[in-house]
Amino acid sequence: MSVQRCGWCSNDPLYMDYHDQEWGKPEYKEARLFEMLCLEGQQAGLSWITVLKKRESYRQHFFQYPIADIAQLTDQQLEHKLSDTGLIRHIGKLKAIRDNAIAWQNLKDQGYDMSQWLWETVQQQPIINDVADYRQAPAQTERSLQLSKRLKKHGFKFVGPTTCYAFMQAVGMVNDHENHCSFRS
């Protein structure tokens, strides 16, 4: 039996691995949730494959470190990162990673379990949608709009409702694998 993938997945091995191993699978680890929220924000105006190809550089610069350490980065340190072509060289997007770490840390300091807090968006249960064709999946939903508003209220950046929906898909809060996809659960 041949493997069937969603129509958006190209034959790029990096993309296929992401589709097969990560996208749509429930993720609860705080560090991974933070990484995916920030990476989805980096995508704004770009294709996901662009971000995916730069993910290792982002991990080296940011996501191998505790969120509390990312929150301590200075503007000067972030501006220095603009010289690395392995990153999307947009100072606003790089500052958003730091600002999101600050916001994340502030919520944790208030006693929030960030995984539970984010997963409240879907009442702690993945939503499995009926998707015949990926082009029929929404770009945003009422739930992604609610998540966007909650995040922005607490100081998160680059978290509009479309970015939030892509995040929800990426971390398995929403499963939008096409009906025929071998990786639909």
PDB file of N, CA, C and O in Angstrom, residues 19-94:
ATOM      1  N   HIS A  19       5.403  16.677   7.739  1.00  0.00           N
ATOM      2  CA  HIS A  19       4.011  16.226   7.579  1.00  0.00           C
ATOM      3  C   HIS A  19       3.770  14.900   8.293  1.00  0.00           C
ATOM      4  O   HIS A  19       2.811  14.746   9.038  1.00  0.00           O
ATOM      5  N   ASP A  20       4.682  13.947   8.073  1.00  0.00           N
ATOM      6  CA  ASP A  20       4.484  12.585   8.578  1.00  0.00           C
ATOM      7  C   ASP A  20       4.714  12.457  10.082  1.00  0.00           C
ATOM      8  O   ASP A  20       4.041  11.675  10.747  1.00  0.00           O
ATOM      9  N   GLN A  21       5.669  13.215  10.622  1.00  0.00           N
ATOM     10  CA  GLN A  21       6.085  13.028  12.010  1.00  0.00           C
ATOM     11  C   GLN A  21       5.540  14.061  12.996  1.00  0.00           C
ATOM     12  O   GLN A  21       5.496  13.783  14.195  1.00  0.00           O
ATOM     13  N   GLU A  22       5.153  15.241  12.506  1.00  0.00           N
ATOM     14  CA  GLU A  22       4.800  16.313  13.439  1.00  0.00           C
ATOM     15  C   GLU A  22       3.408  16.898  13.240  1.00  0.00           C
ATOM     16  O   GLU A  22       2.639  16.999  14.187  1.00  0.00           O
ATOM     17  N   TRP A  23       3.114  17.324  12.024  1.00  0.00           N
ATOM     18  CA  TRP A  23       1.922  18.136  11.769  1.00  0.00           C
ATOM     19  C   TRP A  23       0.649  17.383  12.156  1.00  0.00           C
ATOM     20  O   TRP A  23       0.423  16.246  11.733  1.00  0.00           O
ATOM     21  N   GLY A  24      -0.132  17.994  13.002  1.00  0.00           N
ATOM     22  CA  GLY A  24      -1.407  17.408  13.398  1.00  0.00           C
ATOM     23  C   GLY A  24      -1.324  16.431  14.555  1.00  0.00           C
ATOM     24  O   GLY A  24      -2.342  15.928  15.008  1.00  0.00           O
ATOM     25  N   LYS A  25      -0.126  16.178  15.046  1.00  0.00           N
ATOM     26  CA  LYS A  25       0.030  15.267  16.189  1.00  0.00           C
ATOM     27  C   LYS A  25       0.010  16.092  17.475  1.00  0.00           C
ATOM     28  O   LYS A  25       0.752  17.068  17.594  1.00  0.00           O
ATOM     29  N   PRO A  26      -0.815  15.718  18.439  1.00  0.00           N
ATOM     30  CA  PRO A  26      -0.902  16.502  19.673  1.00  0.00           C
ATOM     31  C   PRO A  26       0.451  16.652  20.375  1.00  0.00           C
ATOM     32  O   PRO A  26       1.163  15.687  20.594  1.00  0.00           O
ATOM     33  N   GLU A  27       0.772  17.893  20.676  1.00  0.00           N
ATOM     34  CA  GLU A  27       2.016  18.247  21.353  1.00  0.00           C
ATOM     35  C   GLU A  27       1.663  18.961  22.653  1.00  0.00           C
ATOM     36  O   GLU A  27       0.845  19.880  22.654  1.00  0.00           O
ATOM     37  N   TYR A  28       2.279  18.530  23.747  1.00  0.00           N
ATOM     38  CA  TYR A  28       1.980  19.108  25.056  1.00  0.00           C
ATOM     39  C   TYR A  28       3.212  19.674  25.759  1.00  0.00           C
ATOM     40  O   TYR A  28       3.074  20.343  26.775  1.00  0.00           O
ATOM     41  N   LYS A  29       4.396  19.408  25.234  1.00  0.00           N
ATOM     42  CA  LYS A  29       5.623  19.891  25.879  1.00  0.00           C
ATOM     43  C   LYS A  29       5.746  21.400  25.678  1.00  0.00           C
ATOM     44  O   LYS A  29       5.686  21.897  24.549  1.00  0.00           O
ATOM     45  N   GLU A  30       5.969  22.100  26.784  1.00  0.00           N
ATOM     46  CA  GLU A  30       6.003  23.562  26.734  1.00  0.00           C
ATOM     47  C   GLU A  30       7.052  24.102  25.772  1.00  0.00           C
ATOM     48  O   GLU A  30       6.782  25.033  25.011  1.00  0.00           O
ATOM     49  N   ALA A  31       8.254  23.551  25.804  1.00  0.00           N
ATOM     50  CA  ALA A  31       9.319  24.058  24.924  1.00  0.00           C
ATOM     51  C   ALA A  31       8.929  23.910  23.456  1.00  0.00           C
ATOM     52  O   ALA A  31       9.174  24.810  22.649  1.00  0.00           O
ATOM     53  N   ARG A  32       8.318  22.804  23.097  1.00  0.00           N
ATOM     54  CA  ARG A  32       7.901  22.579  21.693  1.00  0.00           C
ATOM     55  C   ARG A  32       6.726  23.482  21.329  1.00  0.00           C
ATOM     56  O   ARG A  32       6.665  24.001  20.214  1.00  0.00           O
ATOM     57  N   LEU A  33       5.794  23.668  22.250  1.00  0.00           N
ATOM     58  CA  LEU A  33       4.673  24.568  21.980  1.00  0.00           C
ATOM     59  C   LEU A  33       5.185  25.992  21.756  1.00  0.00           C
ATOM     60  O   LEU A  33       4.754  26.674  20.817  1.00  0.00           O
ATOM     61  N   PHE A  34       6.122  26.411  22.601  1.00  0.00           N
ATOM     62  CA  PHE A  34       6.692  27.749  22.449  1.00  0.00           C
ATOM     63  C   PHE A  34       7.411  27.872  21.106  1.00  0.00           C
ATOM     64  O   PHE A  34       7.224  28.850  20.377  1.00  0.00           O
ATOM     65  N   GLU A  35       8.223  26.885  20.772  1.00  0.00           N
ATOM     66  CA  GLU A  35       8.948  26.914  19.505  1.00  0.00           C
ATOM     67  C   GLU A  35       7.975  27.031  18.331  1.00  0.00           C
ATOM     68  O   GLU A  35       8.156  27.871  17.448  1.00  0.00           O
ATOM     69  N   MET A  36       6.939  26.213  18.323  1.00  0.00           N
ATOM     70  CA  MET A  36       6.007  26.226  17.193  1.00  0.00           C
ATOM     71  C   MET A  36       5.218  27.531  17.131  1.00  0.00           C
ATOM     72  O   MET A  36       4.974  28.050  16.043  1.00  0.00           O
ATOM     73  N   LEU A  37       4.832  28.083  18.282  1.00  0.00           N
ATOM     74  CA  LEU A  37       4.128  29.360  18.273  1.00  0.00           C
ATOM     75  C   LEU A  37       5.013  30.440  17.654  1.00  0.00           C
ATOM     76  O   LEU A  37       4.559  31.227  16.815  1.00  0.00           O
ATOM     77  N   CYS A  38       6.270  30.464  18.041  1.00  0.00           N
ATOM     78  CA  CYS A  38       7.195  31.472  17.497  1.00  0.00           C
ATOM     79  C   CYS A  38       7.504  31.231  16.028  1.00  0.00           C
ATOM     80  O   CYS A  38       7.546  32.177  15.232  1.00  0.00           O
ATOM     81  N   LEU A  39       7.708  29.973  15.641  1.00  0.00           N
ATOM     82  CA  LEU A  39       8.010  29.683  14.235  1.00  0.00           C
ATOM     83  C   LEU A  39       6.833  30.030  13.335  1.00  0.00           C
ATOM     84  O   LEU A  39       7.021  30.539  12.228  1.00  0.00           O
ATOM     85  N   GLU A  40       5.622  29.763  13.797  1.00  0.00           N
ATOM     86  CA  GLU A  40       4.452  30.140  12.991  1.00  0.00           C
ATOM     87  C   GLU A  40       4.409  31.649  12.803  1.00  0.00           C
ATOM     88  O   GLU A  40       4.049  32.133  11.739  1.00  0.00           O
ATOM     89  N   GLY A  41       4.812  32.399  13.816  1.00  0.00           N
ATOM     90  CA  GLY A  41       4.884  33.853  13.686  1.00  0.00           C
ATOM     91  C   GLY A  41       5.952  34.294  12.701  1.00  0.00           C
ATOM     92  O   GLY A  41       5.799  35.307  12.009  1.00  0.00           O
ATOM     93  N   GLN A  42       7.030  33.525  12.598  1.00  0.00           N
ATOM     94  CA  GLN A  42       8.087  33.844  11.634  1.00  0.00           C
ATOM     95  C   GLN A  42       7.594  33.674  10.203  1.00  0.00           C
ATOM     96  O   GLN A  42       8.080  34.300   9.277  1.00  0.00           O
ATOM     97  N   GLN A  43       6.606  32.803  10.039  1.00  0.00           N
ATOM     98  CA  GLN A  43       6.092  32.514   8.701  1.00  0.00           C
ATOM     99  C   GLN A  43       5.329  33.687   8.095  1.00  0.00           C
ATOM    100  O   GLN A  43       5.245  33.781   6.871  1.00  0.00           O
ATOM    101  N   ALA A  44       4.774  34.565   8.902  1.00  0.00           N
ATOM    102  CA  ALA A  44       3.906  35.635   8.407  1.00  0.00           C
ATOM    103  C   ALA A  44       4.447  36.235   7.104  1.00  0.00           C
ATOM    104  O   ALA A  44       5.548  36.761   7.060  1.00  0.00           O
ATOM    105  N   GLY A  45       3.683  36.094   6.038  1.00  0.00           N
ATOM    106  CA  GLY A  45       4.059  36.618   4.731  1.00  0.00           C
ATOM    107  C   GLY A  45       4.967  35.712   3.922  1.00  0.00           C
ATOM    108  O   GLY A  45       5.350  36.057   2.799  1.00  0.00           O
ATOM    109  N   LEU A  46       5.317  34.553   4.458  1.00  0.00           N
ATOM    110  CA  LEU A  46       6.225  33.628   3.784  1.00  0.00           C
ATOM    111  C   LEU A  46       5.603  32.239   3.704  1.00  0.00           C
ATOM    112  O   LEU A  46       4.570  31.976   4.319  1.00  0.00           O
ATOM    113  N   SER A  47       6.254  31.341   2.999  1.00  0.00           N
ATOM    114  CA  SER A  47       5.787  29.958   2.945  1.00  0.00           C
ATOM    115  C   SER A  47       6.346  29.188   4.131  1.00  0.00           C
ATOM    116  O   SER A  47       7.424  29.511   4.644  1.00  0.00           O
ATOM    117  N   TRP A  48       5.636  28.145   4.546  1.00  0.00           N
ATOM    118  CA  TRP A  48       6.082  27.349   5.682  1.00  0.00           C
ATOM    119  C   TRP A  48       7.401  26.649   5.377  1.00  0.00           C
ATOM    120  O   TRP A  48       8.252  26.521   6.244  1.00  0.00           O
ATOM    121  N   ILE A  49       7.600  26.219   4.142  1.00  0.00           N
ATOM    122  CA  ILE A  49       8.840  25.519   3.809  1.00  0.00           C
ATOM    123  C   ILE A  49      10.050  26.437   4.032  1.00  0.00           C
ATOM    124  O   ILE A  49      11.111  25.975   4.429  1.00  0.00           O
ATOM    125  N   THR A  50       9.883  27.740   3.827  1.00  0.00           N
ATOM    126  CA  THR A  50      10.963  28.696   4.080  1.00  0.00           C
ATOM    127  C   THR A  50      11.362  28.647   5.551  1.00  0.00           C
ATOM    128  O   THR A  50      12.548  28.585   5.887  1.00  0.00           O
ATOM    129  N   VAL A  51      10.382  28.654   6.428  1.00  0.00           N
ATOM    130  CA  VAL A  51      10.650  28.597   7.863  1.00  0.00           C
ATOM    131  C   VAL A  51      11.226  27.237   8.231  1.00  0.00           C
ATOM    132  O   VAL A  51      12.190  27.139   8.995  1.00  0.00           O
ATOM    133  N   LEU A  52      10.651  26.195   7.680  1.00  0.00           N
ATOM    134  CA  LEU A  52      11.103  24.839   8.000  1.00  0.00           C
ATOM    135  C   LEU A  52      12.576  24.648   7.650  1.00  0.00           C
ATOM    136  O   LEU A  52      13.328  24.032   8.405  1.00  0.00           O
ATOM    137  N   LYS A  53      12.996  25.212   6.539  1.00  0.00           N
ATOM    138  CA  LYS A  53      14.396  25.089   6.127  1.00  0.00           C
ATOM    139  C   LYS A  53      15.341  25.884   7.034  1.00  0.00           C
ATOM    140  O   LYS A  53      16.531  25.603   7.082  1.00  0.00           O
ATOM    141  N   LYS A  54      14.809  26.843   7.755  1.00  0.00           N
ATOM    142  CA  LYS A  54      15.617  27.663   8.658  1.00  0.00           C
ATOM    143  C   LYS A  54      15.461  27.238  10.120  1.00  0.00           C
ATOM    144  O   LYS A  54      16.088  27.809  11.010  1.00  0.00           O
ATOM    145  N   ARG A  55      14.654  26.219  10.366  1.00  0.00           N
ATOM    146  CA  ARG A  55      14.345  25.838  11.743  1.00  0.00           C
ATOM    147  C   ARG A  55      15.590  25.490  12.549  1.00  0.00           C
ATOM    148  O   ARG A  55      15.688  25.859  13.720  1.00  0.00           O
ATOM    149  N   GLU A  56      16.547  24.805  11.967  1.00  0.00           N
ATOM    150  CA  GLU A  56      17.755  24.450  12.735  1.00  0.00           C
ATOM    151  C   GLU A  56      18.513  25.692  13.189  1.00  0.00           C
ATOM    152  O   GLU A  56      19.043  25.728  14.301  1.00  0.00           O
ATOM    153  N   SER A  57      18.556  26.714  12.343  1.00  0.00           N
ATOM    154  CA  SER A  57      19.204  27.968  12.762  1.00  0.00           C
ATOM    155  C   SER A  57      18.441  28.615  13.907  1.00  0.00           C
ATOM    156  O   SER A  57      19.044  29.129  14.858  1.00  0.00           O
ATOM    157  N   TYR A  58      17.117  28.591  13.826  1.00  0.00           N
ATOM    158  CA  TYR A  58      16.310  29.125  14.931  1.00  0.00           C
ATOM    159  C   TYR A  58      16.562  28.346  16.209  1.00  0.00           C
ATOM    160  O   TYR A  58      16.652  28.921  17.286  1.00  0.00           O
ATOM    161  N   ARG A  59      16.670  27.036  16.077  1.00  0.00           N
ATOM    162  CA  ARG A  59      16.942  26.222  17.269  1.00  0.00           C
ATOM    163  C   ARG A  59      18.291  26.602  17.873  1.00  0.00           C
ATOM    164  O   ARG A  59      18.420  26.692  19.092  1.00  0.00           O
ATOM    165  N   GLN A  60      19.301  26.800  17.032  1.00  0.00           N
ATOM    166  CA  GLN A  60      20.626  27.168  17.534  1.00  0.00           C
ATOM    167  C   GLN A  60      20.603  28.533  18.217  1.00  0.00           C
ATOM    168  O   GLN A  60      21.252  28.732  19.242  1.00  0.00           O
ATOM    169  N   HIS A  61      19.860  29.463  17.642  1.00  0.00           N
ATOM    170  CA  HIS A  61      19.828  30.826  18.186  1.00  0.00           C
ATOM    171  C   HIS A  61      18.878  30.982  19.366  1.00  0.00           C
ATOM    172  O   HIS A  61      19.110  31.843  20.224  1.00  0.00           O
ATOM    173  N   PHE A  62      17.801  30.193  19.400  1.00  0.00           N
ATOM    174  CA  PHE A  62      16.764  30.417  20.409  1.00  0.00           C
ATOM    175  C   PHE A  62      16.322  29.157  21.152  1.00  0.00           C
ATOM    176  O   PHE A  62      16.341  29.126  22.377  1.00  0.00           O
ATOM    177  N   PHE A  63      15.873  28.159  20.431  1.00  0.00           N
ATOM    178  CA  PHE A  63      15.054  27.123  21.039  1.00  0.00           C
ATOM    179  C   PHE A  63      15.809  25.996  21.725  1.00  0.00           C
ATOM    180  O   PHE A  63      15.199  25.123  22.319  1.00  0.00           O
ATOM    181  N   GLN A  64      17.134  26.056  21.708  1.00  0.00           N
ATOM    182  CA  GLN A  64      17.889  25.097  22.525  1.00  0.00           C
ATOM    183  C   GLN A  64      18.050  25.647  23.946  1.00  0.00           C
ATOM    184  O   GLN A  64      18.596  24.985  24.816  1.00  0.00           O
ATOM    185  N   TYR A  65      17.567  26.857  24.173  1.00  0.00           N
ATOM    186  CA  TYR A  65      17.694  27.526  25.459  1.00  0.00           C
ATOM    187  C   TYR A  65      16.366  27.539  26.199  1.00  0.00           C
ATOM    188  O   TYR A  65      15.307  27.545  25.592  1.00  0.00           O
ATOM    189  N   PRO A  66      16.427  27.618  27.526  1.00  0.00           N
ATOM    190  CA  PRO A  66      15.180  27.760  28.286  1.00  0.00           C
ATOM    191  C   PRO A  66      14.459  29.061  27.906  1.00  0.00           C
ATOM    192  O   PRO A  66      15.101  30.070  27.572  1.00  0.00           O
ATOM    193  N   ILE A  67      13.157  29.034  27.967  1.00  0.00           N
ATOM    194  CA  ILE A  67      12.351  30.205  27.623  1.00  0.00           C
ATOM    195  C   ILE A  67      12.763  31.408  28.478  1.00  0.00           C
ATOM    196  O   ILE A  67      12.827  32.531  27.978  1.00  0.00           O
ATOM    197  N   ALA A  68      13.081  31.179  29.735  1.00  0.00           N
ATOM    198  CA  ALA A  68      13.508  32.278  30.616  1.00  0.00           C
ATOM    199  C   ALA A  68      14.778  32.946  30.094  1.00  0.00           C
ATOM    200  O   ALA A  68      14.943  34.162  30.215  1.00  0.00           O
ATOM    201  N   ASP A  69      15.667  32.183  29.487  1.00  0.00           N
ATOM    202  CA  ASP A  69      16.896  32.759  28.920  1.00  0.00           C
ATOM    203  C   ASP A  69      16.586  33.566  27.659  1.00  0.00           C
ATOM    204  O   ASP A  69      17.188  34.623  27.435  1.00  0.00           O
ATOM    205  N   ILE A  70      15.676  33.077  26.848  1.00  0.00           N
ATOM    206  CA  ILE A  70      15.286  33.805  25.631  1.00  0.00           C
ATOM    207  C   ILE A  70      14.693  35.163  26.025  1.00  0.00           C
ATOM    208  O   ILE A  70      14.937  36.172  25.363  1.00  0.00           O
ATOM    209  N   ALA A  71      13.950  35.178  27.115  1.00  0.00           N
ATOM    210  CA  ALA A  71      13.318  36.417  27.591  1.00  0.00           C
ATOM    211  C   ALA A  71      14.355  37.473  27.979  1.00  0.00           C
ATOM    212  O   ALA A  71      14.035  38.664  28.002  1.00  0.00           O
ATOM    213  N   GLN A  72      15.581  37.069  28.243  1.00  0.00           N
ATOM    214  CA  GLN A  72      16.624  37.992  28.682  1.00  0.00           C
ATOM    215  C   GLN A  72      17.428  38.601  27.531  1.00  0.00           C
ATOM    216  O   GLN A  72      18.294  39.449  27.762  1.00  0.00           O
ATOM    217  N   LEU A  73      17.173  38.181  26.306  1.00  0.00           N
ATOM    218  CA  LEU A  73      17.931  38.711  25.166  1.00  0.00           C
ATOM    219  C   LEU A  73      17.709  40.215  25.031  1.00  0.00           C
ATOM    220  O   LEU A  73      16.597  40.706  25.179  1.00  0.00           O
ATOM    221  N   THR A  74      18.777  40.925  24.728  1.00  0.00           N
ATOM    222  CA  THR A  74      18.694  42.376  24.554  1.00  0.00           C
ATOM    223  C   THR A  74      18.410  42.703  23.088  1.00  0.00           C
ATOM    224  O   THR A  74      18.622  41.870  22.196  1.00  0.00           O
ATOM    225  N   ASP A  75      17.985  43.941  22.852  1.00  0.00           N
ATOM    226  CA  ASP A  75      17.791  44.389  21.476  1.00  0.00           C
ATOM    227  C   ASP A  75      19.093  44.272  20.690  1.00  0.00           C
ATOM    228  O   ASP A  75      19.086  43.884  19.523  1.00  0.00           O
ATOM    229  N   GLN A  76      20.211  44.610  21.333  1.00  0.00           N
ATOM    230  CA  GLN A  76      21.512  44.528  20.663  1.00  0.00           C
ATOM    231  C   GLN A  76      21.826  43.089  20.258  1.00  0.00           C
ATOM    232  O   GLN A  76      22.304  42.841  19.149  1.00  0.00           O
ATOM    233  N   GLN A  77      21.570  42.129  21.137  1.00  0.00           N
ATOM    234  CA  GLN A  77      21.805  40.719  20.805  1.00  0.00           C
ATOM    235  C   GLN A  77      20.916  40.277  19.637  1.00  0.00           C
ATOM    236  O   GLN A  77      21.368  39.543  18.758  1.00  0.00           O
ATOM    237  N   LEU A  78      19.687  40.742  19.639  1.00  0.00           N
ATOM    238  CA  LEU A  78      18.776  40.378  18.549  1.00  0.00           C
ATOM    239  C   LEU A  78      19.210  41.020  17.232  1.00  0.00           C
ATOM    240  O   LEU A  78      19.163  40.382  16.174  1.00  0.00           O
ATOM    241  N   GLU A  79      19.646  42.267  17.292  1.00  0.00           N
ATOM    242  CA  GLU A  79      20.116  42.941  16.076  1.00  0.00           C
ATOM    243  C   GLU A  79      21.341  42.242  15.502  1.00  0.00           C
ATOM    244  O   GLU A  79      21.503  42.154  14.287  1.00  0.00           O
ATOM    245  N   HIS A  80      22.181  41.714  16.370  1.00  0.00           N
ATOM    246  CA  HIS A  80      23.361  40.966  15.921  1.00  0.00           C
ATOM    247  C   HIS A  80      22.937  39.711  15.134  1.00  0.00           C
ATOM    248  O   HIS A  80      23.597  39.322  14.173  1.00  0.00           O
ATOM    249  N   LYS A  81      21.828  39.115  15.509  1.00  0.00           N
ATOM    250  CA  LYS A  81      21.345  37.906  14.835  1.00  0.00           C
ATOM    251  C   LYS A  81      20.882  38.186  13.397  1.00  0.00           C
ATOM    252  O   LYS A  81      20.793  37.279  12.588  1.00  0.00           O
ATOM    253  N   LEU A  82      20.636  39.447  13.082  1.00  0.00           N
ATOM    254  CA  LEU A  82      20.214  39.809  11.725  1.00  0.00           C
ATOM    255  C   LEU A  82      21.273  39.470  10.672  1.00  0.00           C
ATOM    256  O   LEU A  82      20.965  39.366   9.490  1.00  0.00           O
ATOM    257  N   SER A  83      22.511  39.289  11.091  1.00  0.00           N
ATOM    258  CA  SER A  83      23.576  38.976  10.132  1.00  0.00           C
ATOM    259  C   SER A  83      23.557  37.507   9.708  1.00  0.00           C
ATOM    260  O   SER A  83      24.229  37.139   8.746  1.00  0.00           O
ATOM    261  N   ASP A  84      22.797  36.666  10.387  1.00  0.00           N
ATOM    262  CA  ASP A  84      22.750  35.232  10.064  1.00  0.00           C
ATOM    263  C   ASP A  84      21.697  34.973   8.996  1.00  0.00           C
ATOM    264  O   ASP A  84      20.501  35.138   9.246  1.00  0.00           O
ATOM    265  N   THR A  85      22.137  34.553   7.824  1.00  0.00           N
ATOM    266  CA  THR A  85      21.208  34.265   6.723  1.00  0.00           C
ATOM    267  C   THR A  85      20.376  33.014   6.991  1.00  0.00           C
ATOM    268  O   THR A  85      19.424  32.747   6.268  1.00  0.00           O
ATOM    269  N   GLY A  86      20.704  32.279   8.040  1.00  0.00           N
ATOM    270  CA  GLY A  86      19.916  31.120   8.421  1.00  0.00           C
ATOM    271  C   GLY A  86      18.621  31.495   9.112  1.00  0.00           C
ATOM    272  O   GLY A  86      17.774  30.633   9.360  1.00  0.00           O
ATOM    273  N   LEU A  87      18.473  32.768   9.438  1.00  0.00           N
ATOM    274  CA  LEU A  87      17.253  33.277  10.060  1.00  0.00           C
ATOM    275  C   LEU A  87      16.515  34.171   9.082  1.00  0.00           C
ATOM    276  O   LEU A  87      17.113  34.685   8.131  1.00  0.00           O
ATOM    277  N   ILE A  88      15.247  34.387   9.326  1.00  0.00           N
ATOM    278  CA  ILE A  88      14.498  35.391   8.581  1.00  0.00           C
ATOM    279  C   ILE A  88      14.904  36.725   9.188  1.00  0.00           C
ATOM    280  O   ILE A  88      14.671  36.968  10.370  1.00  0.00           O
ATOM    281  N   ARG A  89      15.537  37.535   8.393  1.00  0.00           N
ATOM    282  CA  ARG A  89      16.169  38.745   8.913  1.00  0.00           C
ATOM    283  C   ARG A  89      15.171  39.905   8.961  1.00  0.00           C
ATOM    284  O   ARG A  89      15.210  40.819   8.152  1.00  0.00           O
ATOM    285  N   HIS A  90      14.303  39.806   9.926  1.00  0.00           N
ATOM    286  CA  HIS A  90      13.250  40.796  10.169  1.00  0.00           C
ATOM    287  C   HIS A  90      13.287  41.083  11.671  1.00  0.00           C
ATOM    288  O   HIS A  90      12.931  40.214  12.472  1.00  0.00           O
ATOM    289  N   ILE A  91      13.748  42.252  12.047  1.00  0.00           N
ATOM    290  CA  ILE A  91      13.968  42.554  13.464  1.00  0.00           C
ATOM    291  C   ILE A  91      12.678  42.435  14.272  1.00  0.00           C
ATOM    292  O   ILE A  91      12.702  41.974  15.417  1.00  0.00           O
ATOM    293  N   GLY A  92      11.563  42.815  13.690  1.00  0.00           N
ATOM    294  CA  GLY A  92      10.298  42.701  14.405  1.00  0.00           C
ATOM    295  C   GLY A  92       9.954  41.261  14.743  1.00  0.00           C
ATOM    296  O   GLY A  92       9.480  40.954  15.846  1.00  0.00           O
ATOM    297  N   LYS A  93      10.223  40.354  13.823  1.00  0.00           N
ATOM    298  CA  LYS A  93       9.946  38.935  14.060  1.00  0.00           C
ATOM    299  C   LYS A  93      10.911  38.350  15.089  1.00  0.00           C
ATOM    300  O   LYS A  93      10.509  37.542  15.929  1.00  0.00           O
ATOM    301  N   LEU A  94      12.178  38.770  15.034  1.00  0.00           N
ATOM    302  CA  LEU A  94      13.143  38.278  16.017  1.00  0.00           C
ATOM    303  C   LEU A  94      12.822  38.821  17.416  1.00  0.00           C
ATOM    304  O   LEU A  94      12.891  38.082  18.400  1.00  0.00           O
TER     305      LEU A  94
END
